[in-house]
PDB file of C-alpha atoms in Angstrom:
ATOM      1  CA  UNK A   1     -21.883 123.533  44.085  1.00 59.00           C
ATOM      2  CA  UNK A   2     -22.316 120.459  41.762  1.00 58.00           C
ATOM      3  CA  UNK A   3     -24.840 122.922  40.001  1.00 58.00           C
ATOM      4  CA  UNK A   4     -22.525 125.537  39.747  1.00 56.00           C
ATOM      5  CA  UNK A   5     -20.149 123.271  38.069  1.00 56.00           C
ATOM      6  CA  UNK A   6     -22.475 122.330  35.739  1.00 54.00           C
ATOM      7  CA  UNK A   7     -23.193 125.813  34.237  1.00 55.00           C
ATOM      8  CA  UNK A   8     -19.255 126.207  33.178  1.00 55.00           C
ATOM      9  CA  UNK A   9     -19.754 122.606  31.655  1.00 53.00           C
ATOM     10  CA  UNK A  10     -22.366 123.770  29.161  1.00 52.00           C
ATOM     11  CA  UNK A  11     -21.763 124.099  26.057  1.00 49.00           C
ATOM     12  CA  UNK A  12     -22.291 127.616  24.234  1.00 49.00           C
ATOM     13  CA  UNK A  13     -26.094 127.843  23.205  1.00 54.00           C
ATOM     14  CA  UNK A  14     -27.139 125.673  25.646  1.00 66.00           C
ATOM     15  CA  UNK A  15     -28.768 126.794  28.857  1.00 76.00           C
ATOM     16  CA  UNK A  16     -29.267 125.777  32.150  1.00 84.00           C
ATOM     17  CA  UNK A  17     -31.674 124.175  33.548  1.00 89.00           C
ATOM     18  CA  UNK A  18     -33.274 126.546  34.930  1.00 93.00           C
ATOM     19  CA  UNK A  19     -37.204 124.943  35.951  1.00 92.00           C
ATOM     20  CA  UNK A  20     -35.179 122.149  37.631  1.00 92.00           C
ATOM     21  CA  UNK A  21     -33.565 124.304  40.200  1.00 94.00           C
ATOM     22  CA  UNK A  22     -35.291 125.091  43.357  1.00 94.00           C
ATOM     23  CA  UNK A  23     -36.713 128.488  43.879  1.00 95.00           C
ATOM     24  CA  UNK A  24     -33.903 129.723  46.509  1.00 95.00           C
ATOM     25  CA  UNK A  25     -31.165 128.550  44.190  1.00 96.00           C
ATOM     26  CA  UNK A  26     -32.794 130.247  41.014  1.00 97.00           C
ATOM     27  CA  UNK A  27     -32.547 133.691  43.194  1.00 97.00           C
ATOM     28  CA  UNK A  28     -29.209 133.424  44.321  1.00 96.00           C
ATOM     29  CA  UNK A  29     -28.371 132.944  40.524  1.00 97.00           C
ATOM     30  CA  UNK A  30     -30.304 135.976  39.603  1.00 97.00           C
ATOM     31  CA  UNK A  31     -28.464 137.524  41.944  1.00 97.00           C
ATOM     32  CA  UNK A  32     -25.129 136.447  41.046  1.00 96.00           C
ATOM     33  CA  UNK A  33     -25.399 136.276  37.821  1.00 95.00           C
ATOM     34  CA  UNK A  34     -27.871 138.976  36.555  1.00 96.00           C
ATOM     35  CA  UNK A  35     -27.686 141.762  39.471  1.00 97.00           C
ATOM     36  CA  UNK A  36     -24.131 141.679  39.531  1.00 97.00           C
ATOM     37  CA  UNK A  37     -24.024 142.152  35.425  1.00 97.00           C
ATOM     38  CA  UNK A  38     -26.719 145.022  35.739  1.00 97.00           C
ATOM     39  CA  UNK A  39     -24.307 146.632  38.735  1.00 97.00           C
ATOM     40  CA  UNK A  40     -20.740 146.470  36.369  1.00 96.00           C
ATOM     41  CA  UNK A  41     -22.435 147.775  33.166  1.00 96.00           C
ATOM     42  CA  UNK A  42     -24.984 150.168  33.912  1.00 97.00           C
ATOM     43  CA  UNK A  43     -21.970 152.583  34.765  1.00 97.00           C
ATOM     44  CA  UNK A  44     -20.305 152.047  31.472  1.00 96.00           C
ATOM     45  CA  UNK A  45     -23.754 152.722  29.642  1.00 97.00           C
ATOM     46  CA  UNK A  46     -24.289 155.513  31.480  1.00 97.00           C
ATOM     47  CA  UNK A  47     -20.840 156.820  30.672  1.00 97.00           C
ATOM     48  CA  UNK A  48     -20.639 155.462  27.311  1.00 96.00           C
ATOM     49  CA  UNK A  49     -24.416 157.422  26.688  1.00 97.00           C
ATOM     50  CA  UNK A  50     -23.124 160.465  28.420  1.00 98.00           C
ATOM     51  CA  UNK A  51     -19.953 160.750  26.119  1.00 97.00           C
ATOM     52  CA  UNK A  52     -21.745 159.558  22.777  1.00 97.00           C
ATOM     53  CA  UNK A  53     -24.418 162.112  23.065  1.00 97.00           C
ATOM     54  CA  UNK A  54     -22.384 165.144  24.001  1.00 97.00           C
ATOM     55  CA  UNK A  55     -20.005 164.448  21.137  1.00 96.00           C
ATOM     56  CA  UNK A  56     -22.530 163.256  18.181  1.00 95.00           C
ATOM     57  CA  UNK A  57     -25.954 164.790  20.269  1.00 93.00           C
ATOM     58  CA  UNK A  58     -26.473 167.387  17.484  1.00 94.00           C
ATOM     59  CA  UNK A  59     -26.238 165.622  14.263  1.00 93.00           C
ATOM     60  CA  UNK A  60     -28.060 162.768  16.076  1.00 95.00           C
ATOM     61  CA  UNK A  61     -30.752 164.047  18.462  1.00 96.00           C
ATOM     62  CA  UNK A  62     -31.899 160.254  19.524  1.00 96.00           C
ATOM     63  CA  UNK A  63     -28.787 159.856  21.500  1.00 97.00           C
ATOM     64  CA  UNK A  64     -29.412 162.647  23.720  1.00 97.00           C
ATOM     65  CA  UNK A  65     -33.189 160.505  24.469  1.00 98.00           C
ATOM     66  CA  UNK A  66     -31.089 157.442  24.550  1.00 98.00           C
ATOM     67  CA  UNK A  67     -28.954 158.833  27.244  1.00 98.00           C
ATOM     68  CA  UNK A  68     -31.760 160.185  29.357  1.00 98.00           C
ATOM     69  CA  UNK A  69     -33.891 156.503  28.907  1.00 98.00           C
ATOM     70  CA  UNK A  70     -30.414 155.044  30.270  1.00 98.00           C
ATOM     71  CA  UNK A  71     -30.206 157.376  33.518  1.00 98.00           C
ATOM     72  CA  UNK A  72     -34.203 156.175  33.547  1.00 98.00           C
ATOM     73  CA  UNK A  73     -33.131 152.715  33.519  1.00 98.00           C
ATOM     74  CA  UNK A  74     -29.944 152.762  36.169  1.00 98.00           C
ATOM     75  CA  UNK A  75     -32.285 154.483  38.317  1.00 97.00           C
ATOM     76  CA  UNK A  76     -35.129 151.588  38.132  1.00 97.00           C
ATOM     77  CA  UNK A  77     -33.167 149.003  38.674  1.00 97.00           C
ATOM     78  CA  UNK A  78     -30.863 150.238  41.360  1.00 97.00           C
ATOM     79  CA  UNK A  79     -33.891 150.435  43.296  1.00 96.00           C
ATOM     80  CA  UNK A  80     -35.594 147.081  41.922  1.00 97.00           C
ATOM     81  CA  UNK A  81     -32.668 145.160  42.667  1.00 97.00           C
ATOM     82  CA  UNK A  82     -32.253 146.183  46.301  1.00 96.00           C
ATOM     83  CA  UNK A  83     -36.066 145.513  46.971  1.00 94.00           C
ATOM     84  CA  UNK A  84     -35.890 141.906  45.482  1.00 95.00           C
ATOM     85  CA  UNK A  85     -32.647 140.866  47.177  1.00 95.00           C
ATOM     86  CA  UNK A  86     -33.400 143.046  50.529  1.00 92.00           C
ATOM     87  CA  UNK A  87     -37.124 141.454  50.686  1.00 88.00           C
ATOM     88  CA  UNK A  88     -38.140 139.242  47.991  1.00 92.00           C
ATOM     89  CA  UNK A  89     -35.750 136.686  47.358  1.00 93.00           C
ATOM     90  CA  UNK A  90     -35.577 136.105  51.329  1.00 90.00           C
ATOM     91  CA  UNK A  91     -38.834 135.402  51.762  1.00 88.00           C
ATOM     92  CA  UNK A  92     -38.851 133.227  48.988  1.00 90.00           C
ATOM     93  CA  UNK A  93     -36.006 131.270  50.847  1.00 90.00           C
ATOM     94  CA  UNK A  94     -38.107 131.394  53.996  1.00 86.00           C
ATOM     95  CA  UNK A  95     -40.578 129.583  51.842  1.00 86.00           C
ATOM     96  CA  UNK A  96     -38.408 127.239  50.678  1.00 88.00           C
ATOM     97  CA  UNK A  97     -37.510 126.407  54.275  1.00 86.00           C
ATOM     98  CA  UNK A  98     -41.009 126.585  54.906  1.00 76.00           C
ATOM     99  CA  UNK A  99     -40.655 128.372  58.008  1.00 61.00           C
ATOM    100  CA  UNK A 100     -43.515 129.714  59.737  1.00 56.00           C
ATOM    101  CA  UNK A 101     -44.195 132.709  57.746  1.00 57.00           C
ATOM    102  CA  UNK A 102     -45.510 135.407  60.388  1.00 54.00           C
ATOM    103  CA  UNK A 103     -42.393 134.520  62.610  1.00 49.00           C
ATOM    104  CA  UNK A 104     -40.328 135.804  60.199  1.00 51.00           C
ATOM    105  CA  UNK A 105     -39.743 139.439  59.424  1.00 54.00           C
ATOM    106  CA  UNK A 106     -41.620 139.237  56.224  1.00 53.00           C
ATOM    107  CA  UNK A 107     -44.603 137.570  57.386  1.00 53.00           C
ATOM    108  CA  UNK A 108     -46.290 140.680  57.933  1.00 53.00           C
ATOM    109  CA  UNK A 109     -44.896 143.341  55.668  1.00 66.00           C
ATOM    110  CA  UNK A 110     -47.007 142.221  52.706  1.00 68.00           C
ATOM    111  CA  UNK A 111     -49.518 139.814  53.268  1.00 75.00           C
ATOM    112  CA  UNK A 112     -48.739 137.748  50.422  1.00 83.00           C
ATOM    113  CA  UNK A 113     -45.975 136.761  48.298  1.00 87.00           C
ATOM    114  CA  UNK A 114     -47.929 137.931  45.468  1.00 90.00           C
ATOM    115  CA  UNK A 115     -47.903 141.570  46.257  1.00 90.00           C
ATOM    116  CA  UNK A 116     -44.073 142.088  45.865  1.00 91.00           C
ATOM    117  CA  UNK A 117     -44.426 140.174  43.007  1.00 94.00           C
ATOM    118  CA  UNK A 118     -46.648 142.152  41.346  1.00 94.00           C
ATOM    119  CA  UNK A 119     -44.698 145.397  41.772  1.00 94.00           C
ATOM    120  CA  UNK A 120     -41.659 143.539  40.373  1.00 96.00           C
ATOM    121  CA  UNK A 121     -43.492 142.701  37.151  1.00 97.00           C
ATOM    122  CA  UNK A 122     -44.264 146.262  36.724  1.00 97.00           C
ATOM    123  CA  UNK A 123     -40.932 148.031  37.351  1.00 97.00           C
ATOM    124  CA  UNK A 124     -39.815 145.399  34.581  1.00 97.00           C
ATOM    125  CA  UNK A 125     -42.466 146.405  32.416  1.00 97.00           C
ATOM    126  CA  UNK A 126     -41.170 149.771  32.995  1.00 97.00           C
ATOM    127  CA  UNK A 127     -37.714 149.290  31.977  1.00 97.00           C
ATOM    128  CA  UNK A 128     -38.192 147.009  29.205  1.00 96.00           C
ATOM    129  CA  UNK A 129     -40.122 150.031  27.813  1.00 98.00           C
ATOM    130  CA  UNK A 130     -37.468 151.904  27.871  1.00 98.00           C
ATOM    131  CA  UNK A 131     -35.445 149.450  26.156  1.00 97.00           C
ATOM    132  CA  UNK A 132     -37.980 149.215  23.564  1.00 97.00           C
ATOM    133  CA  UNK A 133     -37.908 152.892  23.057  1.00 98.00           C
ATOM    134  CA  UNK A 134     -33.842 152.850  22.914  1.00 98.00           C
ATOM    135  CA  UNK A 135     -34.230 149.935  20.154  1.00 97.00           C
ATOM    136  CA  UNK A 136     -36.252 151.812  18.112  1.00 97.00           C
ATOM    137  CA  UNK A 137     -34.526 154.685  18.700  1.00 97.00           C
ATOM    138  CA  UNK A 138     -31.391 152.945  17.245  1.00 97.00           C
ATOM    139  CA  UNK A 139     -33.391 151.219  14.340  1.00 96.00           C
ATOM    140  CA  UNK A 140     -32.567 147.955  16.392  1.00 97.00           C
ATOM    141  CA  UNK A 141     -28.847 148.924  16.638  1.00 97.00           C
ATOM    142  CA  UNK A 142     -28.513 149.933  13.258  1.00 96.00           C
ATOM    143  CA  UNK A 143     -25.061 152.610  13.169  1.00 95.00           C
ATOM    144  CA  UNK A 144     -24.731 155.611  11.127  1.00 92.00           C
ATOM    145  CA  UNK A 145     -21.676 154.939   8.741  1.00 91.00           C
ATOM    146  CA  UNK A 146     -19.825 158.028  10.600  1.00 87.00           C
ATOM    147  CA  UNK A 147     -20.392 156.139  14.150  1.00 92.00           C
ATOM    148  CA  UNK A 148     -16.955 156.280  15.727  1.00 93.00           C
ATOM    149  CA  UNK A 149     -15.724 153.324  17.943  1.00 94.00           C
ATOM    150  CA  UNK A 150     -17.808 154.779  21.202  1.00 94.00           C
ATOM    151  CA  UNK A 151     -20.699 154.800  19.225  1.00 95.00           C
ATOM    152  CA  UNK A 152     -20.524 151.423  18.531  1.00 95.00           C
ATOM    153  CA  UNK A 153     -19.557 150.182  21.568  1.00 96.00           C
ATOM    154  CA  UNK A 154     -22.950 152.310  23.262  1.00 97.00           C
ATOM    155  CA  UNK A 155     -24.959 150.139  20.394  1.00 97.00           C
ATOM    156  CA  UNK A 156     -22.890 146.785  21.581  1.00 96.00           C
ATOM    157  CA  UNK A 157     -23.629 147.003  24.751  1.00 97.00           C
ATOM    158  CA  UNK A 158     -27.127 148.778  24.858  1.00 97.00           C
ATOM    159  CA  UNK A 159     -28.181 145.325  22.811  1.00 97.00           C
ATOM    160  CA  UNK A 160     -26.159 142.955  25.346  1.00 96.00           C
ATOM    161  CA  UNK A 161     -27.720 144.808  28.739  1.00 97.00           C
ATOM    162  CA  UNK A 162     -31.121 144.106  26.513  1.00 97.00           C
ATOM    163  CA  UNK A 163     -30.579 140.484  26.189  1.00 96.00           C
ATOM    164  CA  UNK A 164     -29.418 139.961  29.677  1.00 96.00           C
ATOM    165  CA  UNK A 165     -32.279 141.946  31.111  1.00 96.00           C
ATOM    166  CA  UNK A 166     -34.851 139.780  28.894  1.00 96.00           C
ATOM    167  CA  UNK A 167     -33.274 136.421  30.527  1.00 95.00           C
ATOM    168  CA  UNK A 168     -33.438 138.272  33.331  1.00 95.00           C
ATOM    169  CA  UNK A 169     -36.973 138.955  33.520  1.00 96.00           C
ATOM    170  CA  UNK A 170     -37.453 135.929  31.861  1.00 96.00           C
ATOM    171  CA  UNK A 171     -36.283 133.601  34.873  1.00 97.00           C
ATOM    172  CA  UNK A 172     -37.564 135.798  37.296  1.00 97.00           C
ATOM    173  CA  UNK A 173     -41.383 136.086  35.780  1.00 96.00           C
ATOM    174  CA  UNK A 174     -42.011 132.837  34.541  1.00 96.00           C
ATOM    175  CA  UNK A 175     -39.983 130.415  36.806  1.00 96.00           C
ATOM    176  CA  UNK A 176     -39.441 132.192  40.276  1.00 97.00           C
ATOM    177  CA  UNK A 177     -42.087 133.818  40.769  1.00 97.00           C
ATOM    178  CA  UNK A 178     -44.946 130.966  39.976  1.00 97.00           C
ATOM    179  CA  UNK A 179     -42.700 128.902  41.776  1.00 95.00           C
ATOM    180  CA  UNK A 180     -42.688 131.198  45.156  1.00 93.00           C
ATOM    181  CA  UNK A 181     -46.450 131.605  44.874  1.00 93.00           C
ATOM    182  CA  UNK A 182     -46.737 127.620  44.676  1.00 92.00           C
ATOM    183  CA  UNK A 183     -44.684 127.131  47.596  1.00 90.00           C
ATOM    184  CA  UNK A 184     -46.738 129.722  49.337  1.00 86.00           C
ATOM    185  CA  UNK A 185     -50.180 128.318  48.517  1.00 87.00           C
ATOM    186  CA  UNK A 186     -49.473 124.713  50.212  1.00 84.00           C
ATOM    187  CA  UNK A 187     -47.667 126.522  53.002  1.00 78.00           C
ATOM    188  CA  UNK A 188     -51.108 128.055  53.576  1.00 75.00           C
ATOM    189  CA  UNK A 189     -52.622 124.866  52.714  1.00 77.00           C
ATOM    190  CA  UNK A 190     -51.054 122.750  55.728  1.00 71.00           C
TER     191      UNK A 190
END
């Protein structure tokens, strides 16, 4: 809670700190913070794409890709988020509690931690390729003069769901993930 508290103490710009904060904390964040941002907007992108590309879709071809790399994307990470918070991130709170791993019911399922892990950091390659294709699609979010206020509301928030998803991928690939495999390791070790 204290921690909690702290985050709507920072000021804007600043972050928090994130490699302090034990692994089981850092995924209930991600959840919180991250999933639950990814679950609100990905149906006003999708709508927003939908509605931009069926009104401007002929005089601007690259929406109509940009809508189908954003039905890509919701699909991806409907799916990526369920696997992390159905399997991952609890047994990376079973090693935190460093219970005895092949009691538990994900001792077994994948041998190591680092197996999940590594199919993580490739459906986020995956979708930050599509994001790369959508910002250079755009001309990194560059609007025609004629773009009408959807239109700049898709750019708006394709760019914001880009920036979340990089912290997002960010906290998850280089600070909870080395973090569950350390935890792991001397687990194995005692």
């Amino acid at each position: 809670e204290e921690e909690l508290a702290m985050i709507d103490q920072l000021g804007k710009g600043k972050h928090p700190p994130y490699l302090e904060w034990k692994p089981d904390f850092l995924a209930d964040y991600i959840v919180n913070t991250h999933h639950h941002y990814v679950r609100n907007r990905l149906p006003e992108l999708k709508a927003l794409s939908q509605k931009v590309a069926f009104k401007h879709g002929e005089g601007h071809p690259e929406l109509i890709l940009i809508k189908e790399l954003v039905e890509l994307i919701d699909t991806e990470m409907q799916s990526h988020m369920v696997k992390e918070e159905k399997v991952l991130f609890p047994y990376v709170k079973a090693l935190v509690l460093n219970k005895d791993l092949d009691q538990t019911q994900f001792g077994c399922q994948f041998g190591t931690v680092q197996n999940p892990i590594n199919m993580m950091e490739m459906e986020h390659e995956v979708v930050g390729e599509h994001l790369l294709k959508i910002r250079n699609l755009t001309k990194n979010y560059s609007l025609p003069e004629s773009a009408c206020k959807s239109y700049q509301l898709l750019y708006a928030v394709l760019e914001e769901f880009e920036e979340d998803l990089h912290l997002h991928v960010h906290l998850e690939n280089n600070i909870l993930f080395p973090k569950a495999l350390f935890l792991e390791k001397n687990i194995a070790q005692n």
